[in-house]
Amino acid sequence: MPDAKPYSQSYPDAEGYFGQFGGKHYPPEVQPALEELANTYQELRQSPEFQRALNKARIGLQGRPTPVHYLETISKQVGGAQIYVKREDLNHTGAHKINHCVGFALLAKKLGKTKLIAETGAGQHGVALATAAAYFGLECEVHMGEIDVSKQSSNVGRMQLLGARVVSATAGQSALKEASDSAFNAYVEQHKHALYAIGSAIGPHPFPLIVRDFQSVVGQEAREQFLSITNGSLPEHVVACVAGGSNAMGMYSAFLDDRGVILHAVEPLGKSDELGQHAATLSYGKPGTLHGARSIVLQHDDGTPANVSSVASGLVYPGIGPEMAMLHEAGRISVATISDEEVISTFFRMAKFEGIIPALESAHAVAFAIRLASQRPSSERILVNLSGRGDKDVEYVLQNYGTGQ
């Protein structure tokens, strides 16, 4: 990757590519809508008026900025590196997802669209989008895998209370990929009056760019806060869970030019490393095209996407965002995997010793940070993006794992 100018100004290129990954692999009838979106976004990202409206919603609706918090008890228990978390779980609606949902809602208004369409896995993106739609006076249609509609029933109810229509995706594995397929098809049919507010840093250009930019507030805040806490020192390690890559790219964005900071991507190992039993795309996938972009995909020999598995619904996805794929290929991020068993153990540990119930997705990142801390000296600091809270997961965990006593 070139060092002549800041990373964010280097990628993607004009065609939406991050190295060999990315592009616009959508049907021809949608290409004009993508071009309009890309051109409008390039204008608005430089607009003071747009940024003022975005910041107003971030402060008043979302409750930003979210704090950086030291996990004192767990850090002492581990006895190694010090663990800090960026509390994105304290956002209104409970996760980082609302950062780009508010942005997409503003974009839709500027484009003259009346509706937002999206997919969701754990339901956090769906709730965030329904909230943003209600706030800005837009219709909202959320596609969700049938298995997740049942598993995350509380979030389904929240979306409906906020006025969203929830569409159950029943094909295939009935999970996040199928929800994405369903939302994509709905957008193709409705693109003249609706905007696809994609749920992660995936899909065709300009979606990965837009999501990264809207989520970059996480990294910007975290960097400034950490420098303040440590009297001018950066963390040695920055950690985030990954599936599509929205929370990871949001956190990484502020540290990509700092070569002394190691960026860790934590993937779901699920039940085992056997294909179909995990969702560790960077660890076990290979190049392919999924949902409108060339990236890394967990796939069978014939190129069809494989089934995936994780205790965290938001990570049950067989692909990865194209920017994440490029960073992995370039060696800029270090990749690790965490099993379902480790996730549940960390979920209970965070609740009992830190008073924080993390989302199962976020528990992957914290579990790896604990492992990493045990291997590093106490002089080092680890900054984790705690991307969401676990209210949505409590019923599922209690039913399947008890109270951890």
Coordinates of C-alpha atoms in Angstrom, one line a residue:
M1 CA 0.0 0.0 0.0
P2 CA 1.4 3.5 -0.9
D3 CA 2.7 5.7 1.9
A4 CA 2.7 9.0 -0.1
K5 CA -0.7 10.1 1.2
P6 CA -3.0 9.1 4.0
Y7 CA -4.6 5.6 3.6
S8 CA -8.2 7.0 3.5
Q9 CA -7.3 9.1 0.4
S10 CA -5.8 6.1 -1.4
Y11 CA -8.6 3.6 -1.2
P12 CA -10.9 2.7 -2.9
D13 CA -9.9 3.7 -6.4
A14 CA -12.3 5.4 -8.8
E15 CA -13.8 2.1 -9.8
G16 CA -14.4 1.1 -6.2
Y17 CA -11.5 -1.4 -5.9
F18 CA -9.4 -2.0 -2.9
G19 CA -6.5 -3.7 -4.7
Q20 CA -8.0 -6.7 -6.5
F21 CA -11.1 -6.7 -4.3
G22 CA -14.3 -4.7 -4.6
G23 CA -16.0 -3.3 -7.8
K24 CA -19.6 -3.0 -8.8
H25 CA -21.0 -6.5 -9.6
Y26 CA -24.6 -5.6 -9.6
P27 CA -27.3 -6.0 -12.4
P28 CA -27.2 -3.4 -15.1
E29 CA -30.5 -1.9 -14.1
V30 CA -29.1 -0.9 -10.8
Q31 CA -25.9 0.6 -12.1
P32 CA -27.3 4.1 -12.6
A33 CA -28.6 4.2 -9.0
L34 CA -25.1 3.2 -7.8
E35 CA -23.5 5.9 -9.9
E36 CA -26.0 8.5 -8.5
L37 CA -25.3 7.4 -5.0
A38 CA -21.5 7.5 -5.5
N39 CA -21.6 11.0 -7.0
T40 CA -24.0 12.4 -4.4
Y41 CA -22.0 10.9 -1.6
Q42 CA -18.7 12.4 -2.9
E43 CA -20.4 15.8 -2.9
L44 CA -22.0 15.5 0.5
R45 CA -19.0 14.1 2.4
Q46 CA -17.3 17.5 1.8
S47 CA -20.5 19.5 2.7
P48 CA -20.4 21.4 6.0
E49 CA -24.2 21.4 6.1
F50 CA -24.4 17.6 5.7
Q51 CA -21.7 17.1 8.4
R52 CA -23.6 19.4 10.8
A53 CA -26.8 17.4 10.3
L54 CA -24.9 14.2 10.8
N55 CA -23.3 15.5 14.0
K56 CA -26.6 16.8 15.3
A57 CA -28.1 13.3 15.1
R58 CA -25.0 11.7 16.5
I59 CA -25.1 13.9 19.6
G60 CA -28.9 14.2 20.1
L61 CA -30.2 10.8 18.9
Q62 CA -27.2 8.5 19.4
G63 CA -25.6 9.9 22.5
R64 CA -22.1 10.3 21.1
P65 CA -19.3 10.4 22.0
T66 CA -19.1 6.9 23.6
P67 CA -16.3 6.5 26.2
V68 CA -13.1 4.4 26.3
H69 CA -13.2 2.3 29.4
Y70 CA -10.4 0.3 31.2
L71 CA -11.3 -3.3 32.1
E72 CA -9.5 -3.1 35.4
T73 CA -10.7 -6.3 37.1
I74 CA -10.1 -8.6 34.1
S75 CA -6.8 -6.9 33.3
K76 CA -5.6 -7.7 36.9
Q77 CA -6.9 -11.2 36.6
V78 CA -5.0 -11.9 33.4
G79 CA -1.8 -10.2 34.7
G80 CA -0.5 -9.2 31.3
A81 CA -1.3 -6.4 28.9
Q82 CA -3.9 -3.8 29.9
I83 CA -7.3 -4.1 28.2
Y84 CA -9.4 -1.1 27.2
V85 CA -12.8 -1.1 25.4
K86 CA -14.5 1.5 23.2
R87 CA -18.0 1.4 24.5
E88 CA -20.1 1.4 21.3
D89 CA -22.6 -0.7 23.3
L90 CA -23.6 2.6 24.9
N91 CA -24.9 4.0 21.6
H92 CA -28.7 4.4 21.4
T93 CA -30.1 1.1 20.1
G94 CA -27.2 -0.8 21.6
A95 CA -24.5 -1.0 18.9
H96 CA -22.2 0.7 16.4
K97 CA -24.7 0.1 13.6
I98 CA -26.6 3.3 14.1
N99 CA -23.4 5.2 13.1
H100 CA -24.0 4.4 9.4
C101 CA -27.8 4.1 9.6
V102 CA -28.1 7.7 10.5
G103 CA -25.8 8.6 7.6
F104 CA -27.8 6.5 5.1
A105 CA -31.0 8.1 6.3
L106 CA -29.5 11.5 5.6
L107 CA -28.3 10.3 2.2
A108 CA -31.7 9.0 1.3
K109 CA -33.3 12.4 2.1
K110 CA -30.8 14.2 -0.1
L111 CA -31.4 11.7 -2.9
G112 CA -35.2 12.2 -2.7
K113 CA -35.8 8.6 -1.6
T114 CA -38.7 7.8 0.6
K115 CA -37.6 4.3 1.9
L116 CA -34.7 2.5 3.4
I117 CA -34.1 -1.2 2.8
A118 CA -31.6 -3.4 4.6
E119 CA -30.7 -6.9 5.9
T120 CA -29.9 -7.8 9.5
G121 CA -28.5 -10.8 11.3
A122 CA -28.6 -10.2 15.1
G123 CA -31.1 -7.5 14.6
Q124 CA -28.9 -4.6 15.8
H125 CA -28.6 -3.1 12.3
G126 CA -32.3 -3.5 11.7
V127 CA -33.2 -1.8 15.0
A128 CA -30.7 1.0 14.2
L129 CA -32.1 1.5 10.7
A130 CA -35.7 1.5 11.9
T131 CA -34.7 4.1 14.5
A132 CA -33.0 6.3 11.9
A133 CA -36.0 5.9 9.5
A134 CA -38.4 7.0 12.2
Y135 CA -36.2 9.9 13.2
F136 CA -36.0 11.2 9.6
G137 CA -39.5 10.3 8.5
L138 CA -38.7 7.5 6.1
E139 CA -40.3 4.1 5.4
C140 CA -38.2 1.1 6.5
E141 CA -38.1 -2.6 5.3
V142 CA -35.7 -5.0 7.1
H143 CA -34.9 -8.5 5.8
M144 CA -34.0 -11.1 8.4
G145 CA -33.3 -14.8 8.2
E146 CA -36.1 -16.9 9.6
I147 CA -33.8 -18.5 12.2
D148 CA -32.8 -15.1 13.5
V149 CA -36.4 -13.9 13.6
S150 CA -37.0 -16.6 16.2
K151 CA -33.6 -16.2 18.0
Q152 CA -33.7 -12.4 18.2
S153 CA -37.5 -12.0 18.7
S154 CA -37.0 -9.0 21.0
N155 CA -35.2 -7.1 18.3
V156 CA -37.9 -8.0 15.8
G157 CA -40.5 -6.5 18.2
R158 CA -38.4 -3.3 18.5
M159 CA -38.2 -2.9 14.7
Q160 CA -41.9 -3.3 14.4
L161 CA -42.6 -0.8 17.3
L162 CA -40.4 1.7 15.4
G163 CA -42.6 1.3 12.3
A164 CA -40.4 -1.1 10.2
R165 CA -41.7 -3.9 8.1
V166 CA -39.7 -7.1 8.9
V167 CA -39.4 -9.6 6.0
S168 CA -38.5 -13.2 7.0
A169 CA -36.0 -14.8 4.6
T170 CA -36.7 -18.6 4.4
A171 CA -34.3 -19.8 1.7
G172 CA -31.2 -21.9 2.3
Q173 CA -29.8 -21.5 5.8
S174 CA -32.3 -18.8 6.6
A175 CA -29.6 -16.6 8.2
L176 CA -27.6 -13.4 7.4
K177 CA -26.6 -14.4 3.8
E178 CA -30.2 -15.2 2.9
A179 CA -31.4 -12.0 4.5
S180 CA -28.8 -10.1 2.3
D181 CA -30.0 -12.0 -0.8
S182 CA -33.6 -11.0 0.0
A183 CA -32.7 -7.4 0.7
F184 CA -30.6 -7.2 -2.5
N185 CA -33.5 -8.4 -4.6
A186 CA -35.9 -5.9 -2.9
Y187 CA -33.5 -3.1 -3.7
V188 CA -33.3 -4.1 -7.4
E189 CA -37.1 -3.9 -7.5
Q190 CA -37.4 -0.7 -5.6
H191 CA -34.2 1.3 -6.3
K192 CA -36.1 4.2 -7.9
H193 CA -37.7 5.2 -4.6
A194 CA -35.6 3.3 -2.0
L195 CA -32.0 3.3 -0.8
Y196 CA -30.2 0.1 0.3
A197 CA -28.7 0.9 3.7
I198 CA -26.4 -2.0 3.7
G199 CA -25.5 -3.5 7.1
S200 CA -21.8 -3.7 6.8
A201 CA -18.7 -2.7 4.8
I202 CA -19.7 -5.1 2.0
G203 CA -21.4 -5.0 -1.4
P204 CA -20.6 -3.0 -4.5
H205 CA -19.0 0.4 -4.7
P206 CA -19.8 2.9 -3.1
F207 CA -21.2 0.9 -0.1
P208 CA -17.9 -0.2 1.5
L209 CA -16.6 3.4 1.3
I210 CA -19.7 4.9 2.7
V211 CA -20.0 2.5 5.6
R212 CA -16.3 2.9 6.5
D213 CA -16.6 6.7 6.4
F214 CA -19.7 6.8 8.6
Q215 CA -18.1 4.3 11.0
S216 CA -14.8 6.1 11.2
V217 CA -16.2 8.2 14.0
V218 CA -15.5 5.2 16.3
G219 CA -11.8 5.2 15.5
Q220 CA -11.5 9.0 15.6
E221 CA -13.0 9.3 19.0
A222 CA -11.1 6.2 20.3
R223 CA -7.8 7.6 19.2
E224 CA -8.3 11.0 20.8
Q225 CA -9.7 9.5 24.0
F226 CA -6.8 7.0 24.3
L227 CA -4.2 9.6 23.7
S228 CA -5.8 11.7 26.5
I229 CA -6.0 8.7 28.9
T230 CA -2.3 7.7 28.3
N231 CA -0.8 11.2 28.0
G232 CA 0.0 10.9 24.3
S233 CA 0.6 7.1 23.8
L234 CA -1.2 4.9 21.2
P235 CA -2.3 1.4 22.0
E236 CA 0.1 -1.4 20.9
H237 CA -2.9 -3.5 19.7
V238 CA -6.4 -2.7 18.3
V239 CA -8.9 -5.5 18.3
A240 CA -12.3 -5.9 16.6
C241 CA -14.6 -8.8 15.6
V242 CA -15.2 -9.3 11.9
A243 CA -17.8 -10.7 9.6
G244 CA -18.6 -8.0 7.0
G245 CA -16.3 -5.5 8.7
S246 CA -18.2 -2.4 9.7
N247 CA -17.1 -2.1 13.3
A248 CA -13.6 -3.3 12.5
M249 CA -13.1 -0.7 9.7
G250 CA -14.6 2.0 11.9
M251 CA -12.0 1.3 14.6
Y252 CA -9.1 0.5 12.3
S253 CA -9.6 3.7 10.1
A254 CA -7.9 5.9 12.7
F255 CA -4.9 3.6 13.1
L256 CA -4.1 2.4 9.6
D257 CA -1.3 4.8 9.1
D258 CA 0.3 3.9 12.4
R259 CA 2.6 1.1 11.6
G260 CA 3.5 0.5 15.3
V261 CA -0.1 -0.4 16.1
I262 CA -1.0 -4.0 15.3
L263 CA -4.6 -4.4 14.1
H264 CA -6.3 -7.7 15.0
A265 CA -9.3 -9.2 13.2
V266 CA -11.2 -11.8 15.3
E267 CA -13.3 -14.3 13.4
P268 CA -15.9 -16.8 14.6
L269 CA -14.5 -20.4 14.7
G270 CA -18.0 -21.6 15.7
K271 CA -18.1 -25.3 16.5
S272 CA -14.9 -26.4 14.7
D273 CA -12.6 -25.6 11.7
E274 CA -14.6 -27.9 9.5
L275 CA -16.3 -26.1 6.5
G276 CA -19.9 -25.3 7.5
Q277 CA -19.1 -25.3 11.2
H278 CA -17.6 -21.8 11.4
A279 CA -17.6 -18.4 9.7
A280 CA -13.9 -17.6 9.7
T281 CA -13.7 -16.2 6.2
L282 CA -10.2 -14.6 6.2
S283 CA -8.8 -17.8 7.8
Y284 CA -10.3 -20.4 5.5
G285 CA -11.9 -18.6 2.5
K286 CA -10.6 -17.9 -1.0
P287 CA -11.3 -15.2 -3.6
G288 CA -14.8 -15.0 -5.0
T289 CA -17.8 -12.7 -5.7
L290 CA -20.6 -12.2 -3.2
H291 CA -23.3 -9.6 -2.9
G292 CA -22.0 -7.4 -5.6
A293 CA -18.2 -7.3 -4.9
R294 CA -15.1 -9.4 -5.4
S295 CA -13.7 -10.4 -2.0
I296 CA -12.8 -13.5 0.1
V297 CA -15.6 -16.1 0.4
L298 CA -16.1 -19.3 2.3
Q299 CA -17.1 -21.6 -0.6
H300 CA -17.4 -25.1 -1.9
D301 CA -15.2 -26.4 -4.8
D302 CA -17.9 -25.3 -7.3
G303 CA -17.8 -21.7 -6.0
T304 CA -21.1 -21.7 -4.2
P305 CA -21.0 -20.1 -0.8
A306 CA -20.7 -22.5 2.1
N307 CA -23.0 -22.7 5.1
V308 CA -21.6 -21.0 8.1
S309 CA -22.0 -21.2 11.9
S310 CA -21.5 -19.0 14.9
V311 CA -23.2 -18.5 18.3
A312 CA -23.4 -14.8 17.2
S313 CA -26.1 -14.2 14.6
G314 CA -24.4 -11.1 13.3
L315 CA -21.3 -13.0 12.3
V316 CA -23.0 -15.8 10.4
Y317 CA -21.8 -14.6 7.0
P318 CA -19.7 -16.5 4.4
G319 CA -17.9 -13.4 3.1
I320 CA -15.9 -10.3 4.2
G321 CA -15.8 -6.7 3.0
P322 CA -13.4 -6.0 0.1
E323 CA -11.4 -3.5 2.1
M324 CA -10.8 -6.1 4.9
A325 CA -9.8 -8.6 2.2
M326 CA -7.2 -6.2 0.9
L327 CA -5.8 -5.3 4.3
H328 CA -5.5 -9.1 5.0
E329 CA -3.7 -9.7 1.7
A330 CA -1.3 -6.8 2.4
G331 CA -0.5 -8.2 5.8
R332 CA -1.8 -5.1 7.6
I333 CA -4.1 -7.0 9.9
S334 CA -3.4 -10.1 12.0
V335 CA -6.2 -12.7 12.0
A336 CA -7.3 -14.9 14.9
T337 CA -10.3 -17.2 15.6
I338 CA -12.5 -17.7 18.7
S339 CA -14.7 -20.6 19.3
D340 CA -18.4 -20.5 20.5
E341 CA -17.2 -22.0 23.8
E342 CA -14.7 -19.2 24.4
V343 CA -17.4 -16.6 23.5
I344 CA -19.9 -17.9 26.0
S345 CA -17.2 -18.0 28.7
T346 CA -16.2 -14.4 28.0
F347 CA -19.9 -13.3 27.9
F348 CA -20.3 -14.6 31.6
R349 CA -16.9 -13.2 32.6
M350 CA -17.6 -9.7 31.4
A351 CA -21.0 -9.7 33.1
K352 CA -19.7 -11.0 36.5
F353 CA -16.4 -9.1 36.8
E354 CA -17.0 -5.9 34.8
G355 CA -20.7 -5.3 35.0
I356 CA -20.9 -5.3 31.2
I357 CA -23.1 -7.7 29.2
P358 CA -21.5 -7.7 25.7
A359 CA -23.1 -8.7 22.5
L360 CA -22.0 -12.3 21.5
E361 CA -20.3 -10.7 18.5
S362 CA -18.3 -8.3 20.6
A363 CA -17.5 -11.1 23.1
H364 CA -15.3 -12.6 20.3
A365 CA -13.1 -9.5 20.3
V366 CA -12.9 -9.4 24.1
A367 CA -12.1 -13.1 24.3
F368 CA -9.2 -12.7 22.0
A369 CA -8.0 -9.6 23.9
I370 CA -7.9 -11.7 27.0
R371 CA -5.9 -14.3 25.3
L372 CA -3.6 -11.7 23.8
A373 CA -3.1 -9.9 27.1
S374 CA -2.0 -13.1 28.8
Q375 CA 0.8 -13.3 26.2
R376 CA 2.0 -9.7 26.3
P377 CA 3.7 -7.7 29.1
S378 CA 1.8 -5.4 31.4
S379 CA 3.4 -2.3 29.7
E380 CA 1.4 -2.9 26.6
R381 CA -2.2 -1.7 26.0
I382 CA -5.0 -3.4 24.0
L383 CA -7.9 -1.4 22.7
V384 CA -11.0 -3.4 21.8
N385 CA -14.1 -2.2 19.9
L386 CA -16.9 -3.3 22.2
S387 CA -19.3 -3.0 19.3
G388 CA -22.6 -3.9 20.9
R389 CA -24.4 -4.8 24.1
G390 CA -25.9 -8.2 24.8
D391 CA -29.5 -7.4 25.8
K392 CA -30.5 -9.2 22.6
D393 CA -28.6 -12.4 23.6
V394 CA -29.6 -12.8 27.2
E395 CA -32.7 -15.0 26.6
Y396 CA -30.8 -17.2 24.2
V397 CA -27.8 -17.6 26.5
L398 CA -30.0 -18.3 29.6
Q399 CA -32.0 -20.9 27.7
N400 CA -28.9 -22.7 26.3
Y401 CA -26.1 -22.1 28.9
G402 CA -27.8 -21.1 32.1
T403 CA -26.4 -18.3 34.2
G404 CA -22.8 -19.4 34.2
Q405 CA -22.8 -20.2 37.9

